[in-house]
mmCIF file of C-alpha atoms in Angstrom:
data_model
loop_
_atom_site.group_PDB
_atom_site.id
_atom_site.type_symbol
_atom_site.label_atom_id
_atom_site.label_comp_id
_atom_site.label_asym_id
_atom_site.label_seq_id
_atom_site.Cartn_x
_atom_site.Cartn_y
_atom_site.Cartn_z
ATOM 1 C CA UNK A 1013 0.098 0.012 -0.129
ATOM 2 C CA UNK A 1014 1.484 3.371 -0.962
ATOM 3 C CA UNK A 1015 1.760 6.299 1.568
ATOM 4 C CA UNK A 1016 -1.126 8.087 -0.045
ATOM 5 C CA UNK A 1017 -3.758 5.372 0.434
ATOM 6 C CA UNK A 1018 -3.217 5.143 4.387
ATOM 7 C CA UNK A 1019 -6.065 3.887 5.902
ATOM 8 C CA UNK A 1020 -7.718 5.382 9.097
ATOM 9 C CA UNK A 1021 -6.509 2.614 11.168
ATOM 10 C CA UNK A 1022 -2.982 2.480 9.792
ATOM 11 C CA UNK A 1023 -0.334 3.801 11.776
ATOM 12 C CA UNK A 1024 1.043 6.165 9.043
ATOM 13 C CA UNK A 1025 -2.187 8.362 9.086
ATOM 14 C CA UNK A 1026 -1.901 11.685 7.162
ATOM 15 C CA UNK A 1027 -3.836 13.677 9.283
ATOM 16 C CA UNK A 1028 -1.909 16.516 10.857
ATOM 17 C CA UNK A 1029 -1.909 17.138 14.570
ATOM 18 C CA UNK A 1030 -4.054 20.526 14.086
ATOM 19 C CA UNK A 1031 -6.980 18.531 12.774
ATOM 20 C CA UNK A 1032 -6.812 19.920 9.139
ATOM 21 C CA UNK A 1033 -7.969 17.261 6.720
ATOM 22 C CA UNK A 1034 -6.899 17.622 3.054
ATOM 23 C CA UNK A 1035 -9.925 16.965 0.918
ATOM 24 C CA UNK A 1036 -11.688 18.049 -2.222
ATOM 25 C CA UNK A 1037 -11.700 21.885 -2.091
ATOM 26 C CA UNK A 1038 -9.202 21.850 0.924
ATOM 27 C CA UNK A 1039 -5.791 21.576 -0.631
ATOM 28 C CA UNK A 1040 -2.747 20.973 1.613
ATOM 29 C CA UNK A 1041 -1.530 24.173 3.504
ATOM 30 C CA UNK A 1042 1.790 24.703 1.724
ATOM 31 C CA UNK A 1043 -0.295 24.724 -1.590
ATOM 32 C CA UNK A 1044 -2.873 27.249 -0.753
ATOM 33 C CA UNK A 1045 -2.614 30.815 -1.949
ATOM 34 C CA UNK A 1046 -0.527 32.931 0.259
ATOM 35 C CA UNK A 1047 -2.418 36.057 1.558
ATOM 36 C CA UNK A 1048 -2.072 38.775 -0.694
ATOM 37 C CA UNK A 1049 -1.287 36.961 -3.798
ATOM 38 C CA UNK A 1050 -3.682 36.106 -6.661
ATOM 39 C CA UNK A 1051 -4.311 32.703 -7.979
ATOM 40 C CA UNK A 1052 -3.991 33.940 -11.376
ATOM 41 C CA UNK A 1053 -1.539 36.843 -11.456
ATOM 42 C CA UNK A 1054 -1.478 37.343 -15.206
ATOM 43 C CA UNK A 1055 -5.031 37.238 -15.613
ATOM 44 C CA UNK A 1056 -7.513 40.012 -17.000
ATOM 45 C CA UNK A 1057 -5.951 43.330 -16.547
ATOM 46 C CA UNK A 1058 -7.733 46.078 -14.435
ATOM 47 C CA UNK A 1059 -9.553 48.396 -16.514
ATOM 48 C CA UNK A 1060 -9.902 46.133 -19.481
ATOM 49 C CA UNK A 1061 -13.478 46.348 -21.175
ATOM 50 C CA UNK A 1062 -15.825 43.526 -21.939
ATOM 51 C CA UNK A 1063 -17.194 43.057 -25.726
ATOM 52 C CA UNK A 1064 -20.550 44.704 -24.864
ATOM 53 C CA UNK A 1065 -18.960 47.803 -23.685
ATOM 54 C CA UNK A 1066 -16.776 47.771 -26.619
ATOM 55 C CA UNK A 1067 -19.560 47.295 -29.019
ATOM 56 C CA UNK A 1068 -21.685 50.059 -27.454
ATOM 57 C CA UNK A 1069 -18.672 52.538 -27.861
ATOM 58 C CA UNK A 1070 -18.296 51.616 -31.595
ATOM 59 C CA UNK A 1071 -21.979 52.257 -32.253
ATOM 60 C CA UNK A 1072 -21.899 55.722 -30.507
ATOM 61 C CA UNK A 1073 -19.054 56.968 -33.172
ATOM 62 C CA UNK A 1074 -20.039 59.622 -35.374
ATOM 63 C CA UNK A 1075 -19.893 59.233 -38.966
ATOM 64 C CA UNK A 1076 -20.637 61.270 -41.724
ATOM 65 C CA UNK A 1077 -23.315 59.882 -44.292
ATOM 66 C CA UNK A 1078 -25.337 61.377 -47.050
ATOM 67 C CA UNK A 1079 -29.077 61.757 -46.650
ATOM 68 C CA UNK A 1080 -31.179 63.408 -49.506
ATOM 69 C CA UNK A 1081 -27.889 64.458 -51.233
ATOM 70 C CA UNK A 1082 -26.545 66.348 -48.377
ATOM 71 C CA UNK A 1083 -23.511 65.184 -45.731
ATOM 72 C CA UNK A 1084 -25.000 64.418 -42.502
ATOM 73 C CA UNK A 1085 -23.206 63.409 -39.293
ATOM 74 C CA UNK A 1086 -25.006 60.749 -37.181
ATOM 75 C CA UNK A 1087 -23.836 57.963 -35.089
ATOM 76 C CA UNK A 1088 -23.393 54.517 -36.386
ATOM 77 C CA UNK A 1089 -26.275 53.418 -34.392
ATOM 78 C CA UNK A 1090 -28.474 56.149 -36.079
ATOM 79 C CA UNK A 1091 -27.170 55.149 -39.531
ATOM 80 C CA UNK A 1092 -28.183 51.314 -38.932
ATOM 81 C CA UNK A 1093 -31.682 52.333 -37.958
ATOM 82 C CA UNK A 1094 -32.115 54.514 -40.954
ATOM 83 C CA UNK A 1095 -30.789 51.939 -43.141
ATOM 84 C CA UNK A 1096 -33.240 49.115 -41.559
ATOM 85 C CA UNK A 1097 -36.061 51.279 -42.012
ATOM 86 C CA UNK A 1098 -35.016 51.838 -45.657
ATOM 87 C CA UNK A 1099 -34.969 48.251 -46.362
ATOM 88 C CA UNK A 1100 -38.447 47.680 -44.661
ATOM 89 C CA UNK A 1101 -39.764 50.246 -46.694
ATOM 90 C CA UNK A 1102 -38.299 48.548 -49.887
ATOM 91 C CA UNK A 1103 -40.183 45.505 -48.895
ATOM 92 C CA UNK A 1104 -37.673 43.287 -47.549
ATOM 93 C CA UNK A 1105 -39.353 40.975 -45.063
ATOM 94 C CA UNK A 1106 -36.651 40.319 -42.532
ATOM 95 C CA UNK A 1107 -36.024 44.125 -42.115
ATOM 96 C CA UNK A 1108 -39.864 44.580 -41.522
ATOM 97 C CA UNK A 1109 -40.042 41.925 -38.771
ATOM 98 C CA UNK A 1110 -36.868 43.451 -37.216
ATOM 99 C CA UNK A 1111 -38.271 46.953 -37.434
ATOM 100 C CA UNK A 1112 -41.701 45.897 -35.917
ATOM 101 C CA UNK A 1113 -39.738 43.709 -33.231
ATOM 102 C CA UNK A 1114 -37.705 46.546 -32.045
ATOM 103 C CA UNK A 1115 -40.538 49.071 -32.288
ATOM 104 C CA UNK A 1116 -42.443 46.725 -29.987
ATOM 105 C CA UNK A 1117 -45.373 46.416 -32.290
ATOM 106 C CA UNK A 1118 -45.449 42.392 -32.736
ATOM 107 C CA UNK A 1119 -48.239 40.288 -31.893
ATOM 108 C CA UNK A 1120 -46.231 39.257 -28.451
ATOM 109 C CA UNK A 1121 -46.374 42.674 -27.375
ATOM 110 C CA UNK A 1122 -49.808 43.612 -27.956
ATOM 111 C CA UNK A 1123 -52.275 44.025 -25.408
ATOM 112 C CA UNK A 1124 -53.694 40.677 -23.951
ATOM 113 C CA UNK A 1125 -57.021 39.756 -24.846
ATOM 114 C CA UNK A 1126 -59.921 39.597 -22.092
ATOM 115 C CA UNK A 1127 -60.634 35.706 -21.051
ATOM 116 C CA UNK A 1128 -63.016 34.067 -23.102
ATOM 117 C CA UNK A 1129 -66.586 33.173 -21.796
ATOM 118 C CA UNK A 1130 -66.974 29.657 -22.023
ATOM 119 C CA UNK A 1131 -70.444 28.958 -20.325
ATOM 120 C CA UNK A 1132 -71.998 25.989 -21.996
ATOM 121 C CA UNK A 1133 -75.546 27.174 -21.056
ATOM 122 C CA UNK A 1134 -75.076 30.436 -22.840
ATOM 123 C CA UNK A 1135 -73.686 28.817 -25.802
ATOM 124 C CA UNK A 1136 -76.606 26.306 -26.028
ATOM 125 C CA UNK A 1137 -79.100 29.326 -25.975
ATOM 126 C CA UNK A 1138 -77.052 31.434 -28.896
ATOM 127 C CA UNK A 1139 -76.915 28.293 -31.023
ATOM 128 C CA UNK A 1140 -80.778 27.496 -30.528
ATOM 129 C CA UNK A 1141 -81.673 31.171 -31.499
ATOM 130 C CA UNK A 1142 -79.461 30.907 -34.426
ATOM 131 C CA UNK A 1143 -81.258 27.609 -35.584
ATOM 132 C CA UNK A 1144 -84.681 29.020 -34.747
ATOM 133 C CA UNK A 1145 -84.065 31.617 -37.670
ATOM 134 C CA UNK A 1146 -84.161 28.880 -40.535
ATOM 135 C CA UNK A 1147 -87.674 27.347 -41.296
ATOM 136 C CA UNK A 1148 -86.596 23.857 -41.258
ATOM 137 C CA UNK A 1149 -84.589 24.265 -37.930
ATOM 138 C CA UNK A 1150 -81.472 24.391 -39.316
ATOM 139 C CA UNK A 1151 -81.271 20.853 -40.929
ATOM 140 C CA UNK A 1152 -80.399 20.590 -44.589
#
């Protein structure tokens, strides 16, 4: 039996005198991080930006474009909106769907309908009144 496989009844037990037991998530003390030292010293630098922040910055940059034959300054975000609406106006179905979705006018965002009245007695009365209008009682 190797020294790493010591059993609890073995005279060579690995349990330290202070009662600290090495288990999963509790490494030996000599291999634990020292106070004030990081476990990843060359990790993400402080102040680095994530992708969403970089994308927001890029979309907020100004560009010069033409609108009705004139040079116009606008953000890239505004230029994309103008282009998307223009494509929708030309009949591009994907652009129409995107414009309606971003504008909040799709079927999922419309006002909820009131619950249906499903009273069977009321349905039977309506059906009887409808059939009474026919001289043959509604049969063909």
